[in-house]
């Protein structure tokens, strides 16, 4: 019987300790939930910023590609300008501090890749068309317009554009050489396929040396 007060005291301590633990858990749980919510919000914000930035870059490229053909008051150019305006407004809402540097970087990278793509395309067409052919002149106009736009964004970074073009040409040369090796096992050395590949390779190599 003398042990009953001691047992009762221990039981009370256990209950109090348990309640204290529950209280801590209940207090900490909302904190973790709030932290998780903040992290999710930041992640969503970053993703939204990235998506909007990519859309702006895509539209900037489209506009530059169309500028040699359409005037500034053409409906298609005005539509792109309107879309760009809305996207920039959304970007300012998602990131009030602004992120113009990130937008410029995205536009620069997008245009750089497009110029490289067009340079390769032009080199592949040169064996078939003269420099006065409409298809070649169109590509030249697009490259010129894109180059002007990129110069406004990063005027001192022409080397990066030249490097991208060179790498794109090298990649295409590697691709065509692999294709030629495969074709050579199936066709004679005078087959139209091999002749076409050889002329394209020659044009690409000439373009690469000229850069």
mmCIF file of the C-alpha atoms, coordinates in Angstrom:
data_MODEL
# 
_entry.id   MODEL 
# 
loop_
_atom_site.group_PDB 
_atom_site.id 
_atom_site.type_symbol 
_atom_site.label_atom_id 
_atom_site.label_alt_id 
_atom_site.label_comp_id 
_atom_site.label_asym_id 
_atom_site.label_entity_id 
_atom_site.label_seq_id 
_atom_site.pdbx_PDB_ins_code 
_atom_site.Cartn_x 
_atom_site.Cartn_y 
_atom_site.Cartn_z 
_atom_site.occupancy 
_atom_site.B_iso_or_equiv 
_atom_site.pdbx_formal_charge 
_atom_site.auth_seq_id 
_atom_site.auth_comp_id 
_atom_site.auth_asym_id 
_atom_site.auth_atom_id 
_atom_site.pdbx_PDB_model_num 
ATOM 1   C CA . UNK A 1 1   ? 0.000  0.000  0.000    1.00 0.00 ? 1   UNK A CA 1 
ATOM 2   C CA . UNK A 1 2   ? 2.923  2.301  0.722    1.00 0.00 ? 2   UNK A CA 1 
ATOM 3   C CA . UNK A 1 3   ? 3.952  1.876  -2.915   1.00 0.00 ? 3   UNK A CA 1 
ATOM 4   C CA . UNK A 1 4   ? 0.657  3.276  -4.261   1.00 0.00 ? 4   UNK A CA 1 
ATOM 5   C CA . UNK A 1 5   ? 1.566  6.987  -3.872   1.00 0.00 ? 5   UNK A CA 1 
ATOM 6   C CA . UNK A 1 6   ? 4.857  6.309  -5.635   1.00 0.00 ? 6   UNK A CA 1 
ATOM 7   C CA . UNK A 1 7   ? 3.151  4.446  -8.483   1.00 0.00 ? 7   UNK A CA 1 
ATOM 8   C CA . UNK A 1 8   ? 0.538  7.169  -8.788   1.00 0.00 ? 8   UNK A CA 1 
ATOM 9   C CA . UNK A 1 9   ? 3.255  9.809  -8.915   1.00 0.00 ? 9   UNK A CA 1 
ATOM 10  C CA . UNK A 1 10  ? 5.094  7.926  -11.649  1.00 0.00 ? 10  UNK A CA 1 
ATOM 11  C CA . UNK A 1 11  ? 1.870  7.503  -13.628  1.00 0.00 ? 11  UNK A CA 1 
ATOM 12  C CA . UNK A 1 12  ? 1.198  11.238 -13.435  1.00 0.00 ? 12  UNK A CA 1 
ATOM 13  C CA . UNK A 1 13  ? 4.723  11.979 -14.651  1.00 0.00 ? 13  UNK A CA 1 
ATOM 14  C CA . UNK A 1 14  ? 4.319  9.607  -17.589  1.00 0.00 ? 14  UNK A CA 1 
ATOM 15  C CA . UNK A 1 15  ? 0.986  11.206 -18.567  1.00 0.00 ? 15  UNK A CA 1 
ATOM 16  C CA . UNK A 1 16  ? 2.419  14.727 -18.261  1.00 0.00 ? 16  UNK A CA 1 
ATOM 17  C CA . UNK A 1 17  ? 5.479  13.715 -20.275  1.00 0.00 ? 17  UNK A CA 1 
ATOM 18  C CA . UNK A 1 18  ? 3.257  12.203 -22.963  1.00 0.00 ? 18  UNK A CA 1 
ATOM 19  C CA . UNK A 1 19  ? 1.101  15.308 -23.147  1.00 0.00 ? 19  UNK A CA 1 
ATOM 20  C CA . UNK A 1 20  ? 4.201  17.459 -23.428  1.00 0.00 ? 20  UNK A CA 1 
ATOM 21  C CA . UNK A 1 21  ? 5.458  15.333 -26.311  1.00 0.00 ? 21  UNK A CA 1 
ATOM 22  C CA . UNK A 1 22  ? 2.104  15.592 -28.086  1.00 0.00 ? 22  UNK A CA 1 
ATOM 23  C CA . UNK A 1 23  ? 2.115  19.355 -27.601  1.00 0.00 ? 23  UNK A CA 1 
ATOM 24  C CA . UNK A 1 24  ? 5.579  19.636 -29.159  1.00 0.00 ? 24  UNK A CA 1 
ATOM 25  C CA . UNK A 1 25  ? 4.509  17.508 -32.123  1.00 0.00 ? 25  UNK A CA 1 
ATOM 26  C CA . UNK A 1 26  ? 1.360  19.565 -32.606  1.00 0.00 ? 26  UNK A CA 1 
ATOM 27  C CA . UNK A 1 27  ? 3.347  22.791 -32.459  1.00 0.00 ? 27  UNK A CA 1 
ATOM 28  C CA . UNK A 1 28  ? 6.099  21.558 -34.762  1.00 0.00 ? 28  UNK A CA 1 
ATOM 29  C CA . UNK A 1 29  ? 3.781  20.014 -37.352  1.00 0.00 ? 29  UNK A CA 1 
ATOM 30  C CA . UNK A 1 30  ? 2.312  23.340 -38.580  1.00 0.00 ? 30  UNK A CA 1 
ATOM 31  C CA . UNK A 1 31  ? 5.834  24.745 -38.773  1.00 0.00 ? 31  UNK A CA 1 
ATOM 32  C CA . UNK A 1 32  ? 6.909  21.899 -41.039  1.00 0.00 ? 32  UNK A CA 1 
ATOM 33  C CA . UNK A 1 33  ? 3.748  22.258 -43.066  1.00 0.00 ? 33  UNK A CA 1 
ATOM 34  C CA . UNK A 1 34  ? 4.339  25.992 -43.458  1.00 0.00 ? 34  UNK A CA 1 
ATOM 35  C CA . UNK A 1 35  ? 7.949  25.374 -44.496  1.00 0.00 ? 35  UNK A CA 1 
ATOM 36  C CA . UNK A 1 36  ? 6.796  22.805 -47.017  1.00 0.00 ? 36  UNK A CA 1 
ATOM 37  C CA . UNK A 1 37  ? 4.245  25.277 -48.340  1.00 0.00 ? 37  UNK A CA 1 
ATOM 38  C CA . UNK A 1 38  ? 6.882  27.963 -48.736  1.00 0.00 ? 38  UNK A CA 1 
ATOM 39  C CA . UNK A 1 39  ? 9.210  25.530 -50.517  1.00 0.00 ? 39  UNK A CA 1 
ATOM 40  C CA . UNK A 1 40  ? 6.400  24.430 -52.851  1.00 0.00 ? 40  UNK A CA 1 
ATOM 41  C CA . UNK A 1 41  ? 5.525  28.055 -53.555  1.00 0.00 ? 41  UNK A CA 1 
ATOM 42  C CA . UNK A 1 42  ? 9.137  28.920 -54.343  1.00 0.00 ? 42  UNK A CA 1 
ATOM 43  C CA . UNK A 1 43  ? 9.448  25.868 -56.599  1.00 0.00 ? 43  UNK A CA 1 
ATOM 44  C CA . UNK A 1 44  ? 6.251  26.808 -58.451  1.00 0.00 ? 44  UNK A CA 1 
ATOM 45  C CA . UNK A 1 45  ? 7.464  30.394 -58.800  1.00 0.00 ? 45  UNK A CA 1 
ATOM 46  C CA . UNK A 1 46  ? 10.792 29.280 -60.238  1.00 0.00 ? 46  UNK A CA 1 
ATOM 47  C CA . UNK A 1 47  ? 9.068  26.915 -62.656  1.00 0.00 ? 47  UNK A CA 1 
ATOM 48  C CA . UNK A 1 48  ? 6.646  29.654 -63.759  1.00 0.00 ? 48  UNK A CA 1 
ATOM 49  C CA . UNK A 1 49  ? 9.530  32.085 -64.265  1.00 0.00 ? 49  UNK A CA 1 
ATOM 50  C CA . UNK A 1 50  ? 11.415 29.522 -66.355  1.00 0.00 ? 50  UNK A CA 1 
ATOM 51  C CA . UNK A 1 51  ? 8.370  28.735 -68.481  1.00 0.00 ? 51  UNK A CA 1 
ATOM 52  C CA . UNK A 1 52  ? 7.551  32.389 -69.123  1.00 0.00 ? 52  UNK A CA 1 
ATOM 53  C CA . UNK A 1 53  ? 11.188 33.159 -69.927  1.00 0.00 ? 53  UNK A CA 1 
ATOM 54  C CA . UNK A 1 54  ? 11.296 30.310 -72.449  1.00 0.00 ? 54  UNK A CA 1 
ATOM 55  C CA . UNK A 1 55  ? 8.081  31.552 -74.072  1.00 0.00 ? 55  UNK A CA 1 
ATOM 56  C CA . UNK A 1 56  ? 9.504  35.062 -74.354  1.00 0.00 ? 56  UNK A CA 1 
ATOM 57  C CA . UNK A 1 57  ? 12.675 33.693 -75.981  1.00 0.00 ? 57  UNK A CA 1 
ATOM 58  C CA . UNK A 1 58  ? 10.611 31.655 -78.453  1.00 0.00 ? 58  UNK A CA 1 
ATOM 59  C CA . UNK A 1 59  ? 8.546  34.691 -79.472  1.00 0.00 ? 59  UNK A CA 1 
ATOM 60  C CA . UNK A 1 60  ? 11.661 36.876 -79.790  1.00 0.00 ? 60  UNK A CA 1 
ATOM 61  C CA . UNK A 1 61  ? 13.081 34.343 -82.267  1.00 0.00 ? 61  UNK A CA 1 
ATOM 62  C CA . UNK A 1 62  ? 9.820  34.207 -84.214  1.00 0.00 ? 62  UNK A CA 1 
ATOM 63  C CA . UNK A 1 63  ? 9.702  37.989 -84.461  1.00 0.00 ? 63  UNK A CA 1 
ATOM 64  C CA . UNK A 1 64  ? 13.310 38.224 -85.643  1.00 0.00 ? 64  UNK A CA 1 
ATOM 65  C CA . UNK A 1 65  ? 12.639 35.546 -88.274  1.00 0.00 ? 65  UNK A CA 1 
ATOM 66  C CA . UNK A 1 66  ? 9.606  37.432 -89.578  1.00 0.00 ? 66  UNK A CA 1 
ATOM 67  C CA . UNK A 1 67  ? 11.068 40.950 -89.555  1.00 0.00 ? 67  UNK A CA 1 
ATOM 68  C CA . UNK A 1 68  ? 12.773 40.588 -92.968  1.00 0.00 ? 68  UNK A CA 1 
ATOM 69  C CA . UNK A 1 69  ? 9.348  39.870 -94.491  1.00 0.00 ? 69  UNK A CA 1 
ATOM 70  C CA . UNK A 1 70  ? 6.859  41.949 -92.468  1.00 0.00 ? 70  UNK A CA 1 
ATOM 71  C CA . UNK A 1 71  ? 6.816  45.554 -91.325  1.00 0.00 ? 71  UNK A CA 1 
ATOM 72  C CA . UNK A 1 72  ? 6.376  46.539 -87.681  1.00 0.00 ? 72  UNK A CA 1 
ATOM 73  C CA . UNK A 1 73  ? 2.682  47.361 -88.220  1.00 0.00 ? 73  UNK A CA 1 
ATOM 74  C CA . UNK A 1 74  ? 1.879  43.979 -89.813  1.00 0.00 ? 74  UNK A CA 1 
ATOM 75  C CA . UNK A 1 75  ? -0.786 42.082 -87.884  1.00 0.00 ? 75  UNK A CA 1 
ATOM 76  C CA . UNK A 1 76  ? 1.439  39.079 -87.245  1.00 0.00 ? 76  UNK A CA 1 
ATOM 77  C CA . UNK A 1 77  ? 4.197  41.265 -85.773  1.00 0.00 ? 77  UNK A CA 1 
ATOM 78  C CA . UNK A 1 78  ? 1.689  43.207 -83.679  1.00 0.00 ? 78  UNK A CA 1 
ATOM 79  C CA . UNK A 1 79  ? 0.268  39.913 -82.387  1.00 0.00 ? 79  UNK A CA 1 
ATOM 80  C CA . UNK A 1 80  ? 3.727  38.764 -81.290  1.00 0.00 ? 80  UNK A CA 1 
ATOM 81  C CA . UNK A 1 81  ? 4.392  42.133 -79.638  1.00 0.00 ? 81  UNK A CA 1 
ATOM 82  C CA . UNK A 1 82  ? 1.104  41.840 -77.772  1.00 0.00 ? 82  UNK A CA 1 
ATOM 83  C CA . UNK A 1 83  ? 1.966  38.327 -76.579  1.00 0.00 ? 83  UNK A CA 1 
ATOM 84  C CA . UNK A 1 84  ? 5.422  39.492 -75.494  1.00 0.00 ? 84  UNK A CA 1 
ATOM 85  C CA . UNK A 1 85  ? 3.858  42.353 -73.532  1.00 0.00 ? 85  UNK A CA 1 
ATOM 86  C CA . UNK A 1 86  ? 1.518  40.004 -71.679  1.00 0.00 ? 86  UNK A CA 1 
ATOM 87  C CA . UNK A 1 87  ? 4.323  37.568 -70.891  1.00 0.00 ? 87  UNK A CA 1 
ATOM 88  C CA . UNK A 1 88  ? 6.576  40.325 -69.547  1.00 0.00 ? 88  UNK A CA 1 
ATOM 89  C CA . UNK A 1 89  ? 3.709  41.549 -67.378  1.00 0.00 ? 89  UNK A CA 1 
ATOM 90  C CA . UNK A 1 90  ? 3.172  38.033 -66.011  1.00 0.00 ? 90  UNK A CA 1 
ATOM 91  C CA . UNK A 1 91  ? 6.888  37.723 -65.344  1.00 0.00 ? 91  UNK A CA 1 
ATOM 92  C CA . UNK A 1 92  ? 6.862  40.952 -63.355  1.00 0.00 ? 92  UNK A CA 1 
ATOM 93  C CA . UNK A 1 93  ? 3.966  39.591 -61.275  1.00 0.00 ? 93  UNK A CA 1 
ATOM 94  C CA . UNK A 1 94  ? 5.698  36.280 -60.584  1.00 0.00 ? 94  UNK A CA 1 
ATOM 95  C CA . UNK A 1 95  ? 9.014  37.969 -59.906  1.00 0.00 ? 95  UNK A CA 1 
ATOM 96  C CA . UNK A 1 96  ? 8.425  41.619 -58.946  1.00 0.00 ? 96  UNK A CA 1 
ATOM 97  C CA . UNK A 1 97  ? 12.153 42.327 -58.640  1.00 0.00 ? 97  UNK A CA 1 
ATOM 98  C CA . UNK A 1 98  ? 12.503 41.637 -62.343  1.00 0.00 ? 98  UNK A CA 1 
ATOM 99  C CA . UNK A 1 99  ? 14.645 39.100 -64.127  1.00 0.00 ? 99  UNK A CA 1 
ATOM 100 C CA . UNK A 1 100 ? 15.707 40.851 -67.320  1.00 0.00 ? 100 UNK A CA 1 
ATOM 101 C CA . UNK A 1 101 ? 19.182 39.311 -67.256  1.00 0.00 ? 101 UNK A CA 1 
ATOM 102 C CA . UNK A 1 102 ? 17.696 35.795 -67.251  1.00 0.00 ? 102 UNK A CA 1 
ATOM 103 C CA . UNK A 1 103 ? 15.333 36.736 -70.092  1.00 0.00 ? 103 UNK A CA 1 
ATOM 104 C CA . UNK A 1 104 ? 18.210 38.172 -72.136  1.00 0.00 ? 104 UNK A CA 1 
ATOM 105 C CA . UNK A 1 105 ? 20.277 35.047 -71.526  1.00 0.00 ? 105 UNK A CA 1 
ATOM 106 C CA . UNK A 1 106 ? 17.421 32.809 -72.652  1.00 0.00 ? 106 UNK A CA 1 
ATOM 107 C CA . UNK A 1 107 ? 16.805 34.917 -75.767  1.00 0.00 ? 107 UNK A CA 1 
ATOM 108 C CA . UNK A 1 108 ? 20.541 34.964 -76.539  1.00 0.00 ? 108 UNK A CA 1 
ATOM 109 C CA . UNK A 1 109 ? 20.846 31.172 -76.233  1.00 0.00 ? 109 UNK A CA 1 
ATOM 110 C CA . UNK A 1 110 ? 17.731 30.611 -78.335  1.00 0.00 ? 110 UNK A CA 1 
ATOM 111 C CA . UNK A 1 111 ? 18.808 32.954 -81.129  1.00 0.00 ? 111 UNK A CA 1 
ATOM 112 C CA . UNK A 1 112 ? 22.357 31.571 -81.060  1.00 0.00 ? 112 UNK A CA 1 
ATOM 113 C CA . UNK A 1 113 ? 21.013 28.039 -81.583  1.00 0.00 ? 113 UNK A CA 1 
ATOM 114 C CA . UNK A 1 114 ? 18.717 29.237 -84.376  1.00 0.00 ? 114 UNK A CA 1 
ATOM 115 C CA . UNK A 1 115 ? 21.553 31.006 -86.202  1.00 0.00 ? 115 UNK A CA 1 
ATOM 116 C CA . UNK A 1 116 ? 23.640 27.826 -85.999  1.00 0.00 ? 116 UNK A CA 1 
ATOM 117 C CA . UNK A 1 117 ? 20.716 25.794 -87.358  1.00 0.00 ? 117 UNK A CA 1 
ATOM 118 C CA . UNK A 1 118 ? 20.227 28.198 -90.279  1.00 0.00 ? 118 UNK A CA 1 
ATOM 119 C CA . UNK A 1 119 ? 23.950 28.274 -91.080  1.00 0.00 ? 119 UNK A CA 1 
ATOM 120 C CA . UNK A 1 120 ? 23.964 24.486 -91.373  1.00 0.00 ? 120 UNK A CA 1 
ATOM 121 C CA . UNK A 1 121 ? 20.808 24.564 -93.479  1.00 0.00 ? 121 UNK A CA 1 
ATOM 122 C CA . UNK A 1 122 ? 22.359 27.137 -95.812  1.00 0.00 ? 122 UNK A CA 1 
ATOM 123 C CA . UNK A 1 123 ? 25.537 25.089 -96.247  1.00 0.00 ? 123 UNK A CA 1 
ATOM 124 C CA . UNK A 1 124 ? 23.485 22.002 -97.126  1.00 0.00 ? 124 UNK A CA 1 
ATOM 125 C CA . UNK A 1 125 ? 21.560 23.948 -99.778  1.00 0.00 ? 125 UNK A CA 1 
ATOM 126 C CA . UNK A 1 126 ? 24.591 25.613 -101.383 1.00 0.00 ? 126 UNK A CA 1 
ATOM 127 C CA . UNK A 1 127 ? 25.438 22.631 -103.618 1.00 0.00 ? 127 UNK A CA 1 
ATOM 128 C CA . UNK A 1 128 ? 21.960 22.899 -105.159 1.00 0.00 ? 128 UNK A CA 1 
ATOM 129 C CA . UNK A 1 129 ? 21.136 26.645 -105.149 1.00 0.00 ? 129 UNK A CA 1 
ATOM 130 C CA . UNK A 1 130 ? 23.051 29.775 -106.039 1.00 0.00 ? 130 UNK A CA 1 
ATOM 131 C CA . UNK A 1 131 ? 23.395 32.663 -103.601 1.00 0.00 ? 131 UNK A CA 1 
ATOM 132 C CA . UNK A 1 132 ? 20.714 34.549 -105.593 1.00 0.00 ? 132 UNK A CA 1 
ATOM 133 C CA . UNK A 1 133 ? 18.117 31.814 -105.160 1.00 0.00 ? 133 UNK A CA 1 
ATOM 134 C CA . UNK A 1 134 ? 15.085 32.919 -103.081 1.00 0.00 ? 134 UNK A CA 1 
ATOM 135 C CA . UNK A 1 135 ? 15.558 30.111 -100.550 1.00 0.00 ? 135 UNK A CA 1 
ATOM 136 C CA . UNK A 1 136 ? 19.172 31.152 -99.900  1.00 0.00 ? 136 UNK A CA 1 
ATOM 137 C CA . UNK A 1 137 ? 18.292 34.849 -99.750  1.00 0.00 ? 137 UNK A CA 1 
ATOM 138 C CA . UNK A 1 138 ? 15.517 34.108 -97.272  1.00 0.00 ? 138 UNK A CA 1 
ATOM 139 C CA . UNK A 1 139 ? 17.931 32.244 -94.997  1.00 0.00 ? 139 UNK A CA 1 
ATOM 140 C CA . UNK A 1 140 ? 20.483 35.051 -95.296  1.00 0.00 ? 140 UNK A CA 1 
ATOM 141 C CA . UNK A 1 141 ? 17.833 37.608 -94.333  1.00 0.00 ? 141 UNK A CA 1 
ATOM 142 C CA . UNK A 1 142 ? 16.798 35.544 -91.325  1.00 0.00 ? 142 UNK A CA 1 
ATOM 143 C CA . UNK A 1 143 ? 20.405 35.100 -90.192  1.00 0.00 ? 143 UNK A CA 1 
ATOM 144 C CA . UNK A 1 144 ? 20.968 38.842 -90.608  1.00 0.00 ? 144 UNK A CA 1 
ATOM 145 C CA . UNK A 1 145 ? 17.869 39.733 -88.597  1.00 0.00 ? 145 UNK A CA 1 
ATOM 146 C CA . UNK A 1 146 ? 18.724 37.273 -85.833  1.00 0.00 ? 146 UNK A CA 1 
ATOM 147 C CA . UNK A 1 147 ? 22.308 38.555 -85.727  1.00 0.00 ? 147 UNK A CA 1 
ATOM 148 C CA . UNK A 1 148 ? 21.075 42.141 -85.327  1.00 0.00 ? 148 UNK A CA 1 
ATOM 149 C CA . UNK A 1 149 ? 18.788 41.123 -82.489  1.00 0.00 ? 149 UNK A CA 1 
ATOM 150 C CA . UNK A 1 150 ? 21.471 39.173 -80.671  1.00 0.00 ? 150 UNK A CA 1 
ATOM 151 C CA . UNK A 1 151 ? 23.923 42.067 -81.040  1.00 0.00 ? 151 UNK A CA 1 
ATOM 152 C CA . UNK A 1 152 ? 21.506 44.277 -79.102  1.00 0.00 ? 152 UNK A CA 1 
ATOM 153 C CA . UNK A 1 153 ? 21.366 41.777 -76.250  1.00 0.00 ? 153 UNK A CA 1 
ATOM 154 C CA . UNK A 1 154 ? 25.059 40.878 -75.964  1.00 0.00 ? 154 UNK A CA 1 
ATOM 155 C CA . UNK A 1 155 ? 27.052 42.983 -78.443  1.00 0.00 ? 155 UNK A CA 1 
ATOM 156 C CA . UNK A 1 156 ? 30.422 41.703 -77.233  1.00 0.00 ? 156 UNK A CA 1 
ATOM 157 C CA . UNK A 1 157 ? 29.623 38.011 -77.441  1.00 0.00 ? 157 UNK A CA 1 
ATOM 158 C CA . UNK A 1 158 ? 29.975 37.292 -81.161  1.00 0.00 ? 158 UNK A CA 1 
ATOM 159 C CA . UNK A 1 159 ? 32.574 34.616 -80.395  1.00 0.00 ? 159 UNK A CA 1 
ATOM 160 C CA . UNK A 1 160 ? 29.906 32.536 -78.642  1.00 0.00 ? 160 UNK A CA 1 
ATOM 161 C CA . UNK A 1 161 ? 27.724 32.641 -81.762  1.00 0.00 ? 161 UNK A CA 1 
ATOM 162 C CA . UNK A 1 162 ? 30.629 31.657 -84.025  1.00 0.00 ? 162 UNK A CA 1 
ATOM 163 C CA . UNK A 1 163 ? 31.483 28.785 -81.698  1.00 0.00 ? 163 UNK A CA 1 
ATOM 164 C CA . UNK A 1 164 ? 27.880 27.539 -81.738  1.00 0.00 ? 164 UNK A CA 1 
ATOM 165 C CA . UNK A 1 165 ? 27.814 27.648 -85.544  1.00 0.00 ? 165 UNK A CA 1 
ATOM 166 C CA . UNK A 1 166 ? 31.139 25.792 -85.786  1.00 0.00 ? 166 UNK A CA 1 
ATOM 167 C CA . UNK A 1 167 ? 29.961 23.107 -83.372  1.00 0.00 ? 167 UNK A CA 1 
ATOM 168 C CA . UNK A 1 168 ? 26.689 22.674 -85.285  1.00 0.00 ? 168 UNK A CA 1 
ATOM 169 C CA . UNK A 1 169 ? 28.574 22.305 -88.578  1.00 0.00 ? 169 UNK A CA 1 
ATOM 170 C CA . UNK A 1 170 ? 30.990 19.781 -87.041  1.00 0.00 ? 170 UNK A CA 1 
ATOM 171 C CA . UNK A 1 171 ? 28.068 17.771 -85.676  1.00 0.00 ? 171 UNK A CA 1 
ATOM 172 C CA . UNK A 1 172 ? 26.438 17.691 -89.124  1.00 0.00 ? 172 UNK A CA 1 
ATOM 173 C CA . UNK A 1 173 ? 29.721 16.675 -90.767  1.00 0.00 ? 173 UNK A CA 1 
ATOM 174 C CA . UNK A 1 174 ? 30.054 13.785 -88.298  1.00 0.00 ? 174 UNK A CA 1 
ATOM 175 C CA . UNK A 1 175 ? 26.469 12.741 -88.988  1.00 0.00 ? 175 UNK A CA 1 
ATOM 176 C CA . UNK A 1 176 ? 26.931 12.796 -92.782  1.00 0.00 ? 176 UNK A CA 1 
ATOM 177 C CA . UNK A 1 177 ? 30.225 10.917 -92.619  1.00 0.00 ? 177 UNK A CA 1 
ATOM 178 C CA . UNK A 1 178 ? 28.543 8.164  -90.635  1.00 0.00 ? 178 UNK A CA 1 
ATOM 179 C CA . UNK A 1 179 ? 25.734 8.099  -93.170  1.00 0.00 ? 179 UNK A CA 1 
ATOM 180 C CA . UNK A 1 180 ? 28.235 7.957  -96.014  1.00 0.00 ? 180 UNK A CA 1 
ATOM 181 C CA . UNK A 1 181 ? 30.030 4.996  -94.483  1.00 0.00 ? 181 UNK A CA 1 
ATOM 182 C CA . UNK A 1 182 ? 26.730 3.147  -94.261  1.00 0.00 ? 182 UNK A CA 1 
ATOM 183 C CA . UNK A 1 183 ? 25.761 4.090  -97.819  1.00 0.00 ? 183 UNK A CA 1 
ATOM 184 C CA . UNK A 1 184 ? 29.187 3.066  -99.157  1.00 0.00 ? 184 UNK A CA 1 
ATOM 185 C CA . UNK A 1 185 ? 28.606 -0.531 -98.101  1.00 0.00 ? 185 UNK A CA 1 
ATOM 186 C CA . UNK A 1 186 ? 25.392 -0.638 -100.117 1.00 0.00 ? 186 UNK A CA 1 
ATOM 187 C CA . UNK A 1 187 ? 25.994 1.590  -103.164 1.00 0.00 ? 187 UNK A CA 1 
ATOM 188 C CA . UNK A 1 188 ? 28.775 2.142  -105.649 1.00 0.00 ? 188 UNK A CA 1 
ATOM 189 C CA . UNK A 1 189 ? 31.080 5.155  -105.336 1.00 0.00 ? 189 UNK A CA 1 
ATOM 190 C CA . UNK A 1 190 ? 29.213 6.891  -108.169 1.00 0.00 ? 190 UNK A CA 1 
ATOM 191 C CA . UNK A 1 191 ? 25.721 6.474  -106.710 1.00 0.00 ? 191 UNK A CA 1 
ATOM 192 C CA . UNK A 1 192 ? 23.559 9.625  -106.461 1.00 0.00 ? 192 UNK A CA 1 
ATOM 193 C CA . UNK A 1 193 ? 23.291 9.227  -102.703 1.00 0.00 ? 193 UNK A CA 1 
ATOM 194 C CA . UNK A 1 194 ? 27.050 9.250  -102.156 1.00 0.00 ? 194 UNK A CA 1 
ATOM 195 C CA . UNK A 1 195 ? 27.515 12.105 -104.616 1.00 0.00 ? 195 UNK A CA 1 
ATOM 196 C CA . UNK A 1 196 ? 24.924 14.184 -102.759 1.00 0.00 ? 196 UNK A CA 1 
ATOM 197 C CA . UNK A 1 197 ? 26.515 13.449 -99.379  1.00 0.00 ? 197 UNK A CA 1 
ATOM 198 C CA . UNK A 1 198 ? 29.978 14.309 -100.712 1.00 0.00 ? 198 UNK A CA 1 
ATOM 199 C CA . UNK A 1 199 ? 28.795 17.652 -102.064 1.00 0.00 ? 199 UNK A CA 1 
ATOM 200 C CA . UNK A 1 200 ? 27.140 18.501 -98.749  1.00 0.00 ? 200 UNK A CA 1 
ATOM 201 C CA . UNK A 1 201 ? 30.262 17.519 -96.819  1.00 0.00 ? 201 UNK A CA 1 
ATOM 202 C CA . UNK A 1 202 ? 32.395 19.693 -99.068  1.00 0.00 ? 202 UNK A CA 1 
ATOM 203 C CA . UNK A 1 203 ? 30.065 22.653 -98.571  1.00 0.00 ? 203 UNK A CA 1 
ATOM 204 C CA . UNK A 1 204 ? 29.983 22.191 -94.788  1.00 0.00 ? 204 UNK A CA 1 
ATOM 205 C CA . UNK A 1 205 ? 33.784 21.891 -94.574  1.00 0.00 ? 205 UNK A CA 1 
ATOM 206 C CA . UNK A 1 206 ? 34.184 25.010 -96.699  1.00 0.00 ? 206 UNK A CA 1 
ATOM 207 C CA . UNK A 1 207 ? 31.765 26.849 -94.437  1.00 0.00 ? 207 UNK A CA 1 
ATOM 208 C CA . UNK A 1 208 ? 33.646 25.672 -91.355  1.00 0.00 ? 208 UNK A CA 1 
ATOM 209 C CA . UNK A 1 209 ? 37.011 26.850 -92.675  1.00 0.00 ? 209 UNK A CA 1 
ATOM 210 C CA . UNK A 1 210 ? 35.526 30.204 -93.626  1.00 0.00 ? 210 UNK A CA 1 
ATOM 211 C CA . UNK A 1 211 ? 34.394 30.985 -90.088  1.00 0.00 ? 211 UNK A CA 1 
# 
